[in-house]
Tab-separated table of C-alpha atoms in Angstrom:
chain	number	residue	atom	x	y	z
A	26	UNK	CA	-7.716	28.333	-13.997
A	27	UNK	CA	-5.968	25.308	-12.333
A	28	UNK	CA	-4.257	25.754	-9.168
A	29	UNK	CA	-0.652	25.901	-9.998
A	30	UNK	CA	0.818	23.717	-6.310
A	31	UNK	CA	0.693	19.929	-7.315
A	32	UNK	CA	-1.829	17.143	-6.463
A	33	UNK	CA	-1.797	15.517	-3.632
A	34	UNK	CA	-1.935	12.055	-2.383
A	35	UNK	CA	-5.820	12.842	-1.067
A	36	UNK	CA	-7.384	13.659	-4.624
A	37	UNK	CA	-6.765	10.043	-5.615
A	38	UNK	CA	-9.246	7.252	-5.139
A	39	UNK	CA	-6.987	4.671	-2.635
A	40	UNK	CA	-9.707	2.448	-1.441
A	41	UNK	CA	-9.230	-0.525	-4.628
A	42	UNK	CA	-6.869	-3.276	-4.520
A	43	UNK	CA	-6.774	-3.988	-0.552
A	44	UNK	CA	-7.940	-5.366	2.289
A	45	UNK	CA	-6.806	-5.393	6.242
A	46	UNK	CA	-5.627	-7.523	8.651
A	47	UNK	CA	-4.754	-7.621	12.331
A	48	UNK	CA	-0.715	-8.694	13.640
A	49	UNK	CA	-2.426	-11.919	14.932
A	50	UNK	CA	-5.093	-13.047	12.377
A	51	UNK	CA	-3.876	-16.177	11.003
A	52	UNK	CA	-2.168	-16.825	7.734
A	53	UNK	CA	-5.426	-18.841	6.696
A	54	UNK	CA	-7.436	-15.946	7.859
A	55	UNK	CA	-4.929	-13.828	5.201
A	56	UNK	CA	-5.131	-16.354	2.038
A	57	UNK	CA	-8.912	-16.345	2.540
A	58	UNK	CA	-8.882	-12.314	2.451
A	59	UNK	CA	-6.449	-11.678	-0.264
A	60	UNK	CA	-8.559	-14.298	-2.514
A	61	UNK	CA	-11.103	-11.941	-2.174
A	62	UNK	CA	-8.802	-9.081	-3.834
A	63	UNK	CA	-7.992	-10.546	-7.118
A	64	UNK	CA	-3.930	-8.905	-7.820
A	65	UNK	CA	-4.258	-7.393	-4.193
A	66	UNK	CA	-2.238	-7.060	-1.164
A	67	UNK	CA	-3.008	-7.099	2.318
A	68	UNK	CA	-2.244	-4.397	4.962
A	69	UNK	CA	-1.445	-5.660	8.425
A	70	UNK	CA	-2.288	-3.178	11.144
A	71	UNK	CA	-2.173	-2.903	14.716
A	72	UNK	CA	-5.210	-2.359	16.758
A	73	UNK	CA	-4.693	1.013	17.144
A	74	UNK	CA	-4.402	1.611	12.809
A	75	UNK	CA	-1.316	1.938	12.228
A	76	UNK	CA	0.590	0.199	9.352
A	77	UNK	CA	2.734	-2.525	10.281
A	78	UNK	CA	3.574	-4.415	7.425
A	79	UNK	CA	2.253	-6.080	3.889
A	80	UNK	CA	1.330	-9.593	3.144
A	81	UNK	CA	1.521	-10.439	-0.468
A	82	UNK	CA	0.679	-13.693	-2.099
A	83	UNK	CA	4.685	-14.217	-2.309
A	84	UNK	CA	4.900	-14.393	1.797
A	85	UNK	CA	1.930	-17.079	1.458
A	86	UNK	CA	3.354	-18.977	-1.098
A	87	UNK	CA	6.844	-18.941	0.656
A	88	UNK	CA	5.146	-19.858	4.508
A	89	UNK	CA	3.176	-22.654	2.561
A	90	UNK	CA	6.495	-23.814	1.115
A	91	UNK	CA	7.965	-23.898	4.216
A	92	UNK	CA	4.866	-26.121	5.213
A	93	UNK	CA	3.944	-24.044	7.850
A	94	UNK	CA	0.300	-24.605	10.152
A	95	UNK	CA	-1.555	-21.478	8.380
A	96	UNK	CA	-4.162	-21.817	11.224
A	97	UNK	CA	-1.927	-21.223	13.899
A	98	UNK	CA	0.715	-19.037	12.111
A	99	UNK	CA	-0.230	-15.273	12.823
A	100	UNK	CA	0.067	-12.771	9.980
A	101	UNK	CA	2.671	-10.661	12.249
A	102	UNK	CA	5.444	-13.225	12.083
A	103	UNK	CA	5.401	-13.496	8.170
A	104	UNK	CA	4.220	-9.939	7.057
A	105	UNK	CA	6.894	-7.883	4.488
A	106	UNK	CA	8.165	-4.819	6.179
A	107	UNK	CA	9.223	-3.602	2.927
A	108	UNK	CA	6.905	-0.865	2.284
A	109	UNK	CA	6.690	3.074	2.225
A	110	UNK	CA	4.528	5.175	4.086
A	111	UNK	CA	2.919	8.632	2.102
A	112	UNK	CA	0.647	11.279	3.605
A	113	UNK	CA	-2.611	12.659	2.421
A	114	UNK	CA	-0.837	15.813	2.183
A	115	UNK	CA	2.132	14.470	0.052
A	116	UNK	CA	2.656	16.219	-3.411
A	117	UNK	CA	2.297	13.015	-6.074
A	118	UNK	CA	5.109	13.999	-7.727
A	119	UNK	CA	7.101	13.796	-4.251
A	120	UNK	CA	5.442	10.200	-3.895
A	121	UNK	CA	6.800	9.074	-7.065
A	122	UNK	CA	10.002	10.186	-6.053
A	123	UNK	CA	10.603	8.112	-3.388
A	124	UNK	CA	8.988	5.084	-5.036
A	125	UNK	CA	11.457	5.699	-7.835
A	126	UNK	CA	14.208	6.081	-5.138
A	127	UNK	CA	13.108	3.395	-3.358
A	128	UNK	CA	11.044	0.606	-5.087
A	129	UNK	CA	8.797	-0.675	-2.018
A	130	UNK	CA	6.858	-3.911	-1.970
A	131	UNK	CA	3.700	-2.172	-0.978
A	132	UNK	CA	2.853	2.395	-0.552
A	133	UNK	CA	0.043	2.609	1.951
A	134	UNK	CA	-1.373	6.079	2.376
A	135	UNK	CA	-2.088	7.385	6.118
A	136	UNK	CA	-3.328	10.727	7.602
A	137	UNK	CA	-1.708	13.059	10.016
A	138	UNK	CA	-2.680	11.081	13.097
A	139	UNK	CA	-0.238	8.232	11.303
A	140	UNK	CA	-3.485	6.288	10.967
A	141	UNK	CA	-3.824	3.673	8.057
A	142	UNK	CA	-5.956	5.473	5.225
A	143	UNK	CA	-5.532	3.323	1.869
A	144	UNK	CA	-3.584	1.674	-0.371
A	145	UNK	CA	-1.241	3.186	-3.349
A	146	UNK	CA	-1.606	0.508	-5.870
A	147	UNK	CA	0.031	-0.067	-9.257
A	148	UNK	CA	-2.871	1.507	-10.633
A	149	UNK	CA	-2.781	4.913	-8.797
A	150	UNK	CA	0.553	4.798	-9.716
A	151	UNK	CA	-0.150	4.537	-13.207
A	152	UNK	CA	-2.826	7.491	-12.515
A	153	UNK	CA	-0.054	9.297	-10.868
A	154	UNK	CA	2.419	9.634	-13.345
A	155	UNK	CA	-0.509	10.896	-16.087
A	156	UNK	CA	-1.658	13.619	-13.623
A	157	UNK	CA	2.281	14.930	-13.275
A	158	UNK	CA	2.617	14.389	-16.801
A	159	UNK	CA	-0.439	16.856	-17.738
A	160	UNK	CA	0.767	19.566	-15.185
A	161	UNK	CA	3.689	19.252	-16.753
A	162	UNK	CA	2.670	19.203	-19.967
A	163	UNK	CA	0.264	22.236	-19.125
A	164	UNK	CA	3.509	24.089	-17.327
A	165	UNK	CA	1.569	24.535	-14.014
């Protein structure tokens, strides 16, 4: 028999669809990551892990618009600070929630330290909702 508590964050597979950064890498440094990460974002950390913002191909488009040096422009000045921070430990269905509620550019996953511990893409979304669905659907 199935456990009847809900999934959690950790059971899902969060390591597709990103790649890091540090506050001062350039904004070359970014386009040349997030090329590598076809549909992907990119997390900016600090250099002790923890989650500091999102870079998107929209924020590179709109610094190149605004002709800015990419070489000497640092990823901290142009990263998106719109973005929601889960737990391992979450229950999904408590994640969807507040991306419902909320609608954040980017949901980056991090452990209990606070630490930086993957990215919640579209597609684990997409996972998400099919997991609640079938405990739903199987009244656990």
């Amino acid at each position: 028999l199935m456990p009847t508590e809900g999934k959690t964050v950790a059971e899902l597979d969060l390591d597709d669809e990103h790649i890091t950064a540090g506050i001062e890498d350039t904004l070359q440094e970014a386009a040349r990551r997030l090329l590598s990460v076809p549909g992907g974002i990119l997390i900016v950390l600090s250099d002790d892990a923890k989650v500091r913002g999102v870079i998107g191909y929209k924020q590179l488009l709109m610094a190149i618009d605004k002709e800015i040096d990419t070489k000497s422009a640092k990823c901290g000045e142009y990263m998106e600070m719109d973005f929601l921070e889960i737990r391992l430990t979450d229950d999904i269905s408590d994640v969807l929630e507040k991306i419902r509620q909320r609608s954040p550019q980017a949901v980056v996953a991090v452990d209990n330290n606070g630490d930086f511990s993957g990215y919640f893409s579209p597609s684990d979304y997409q996972q998400s909702r099919k997991i609640v669905r079938s405990l739903k659907n199987l009244k656990l």
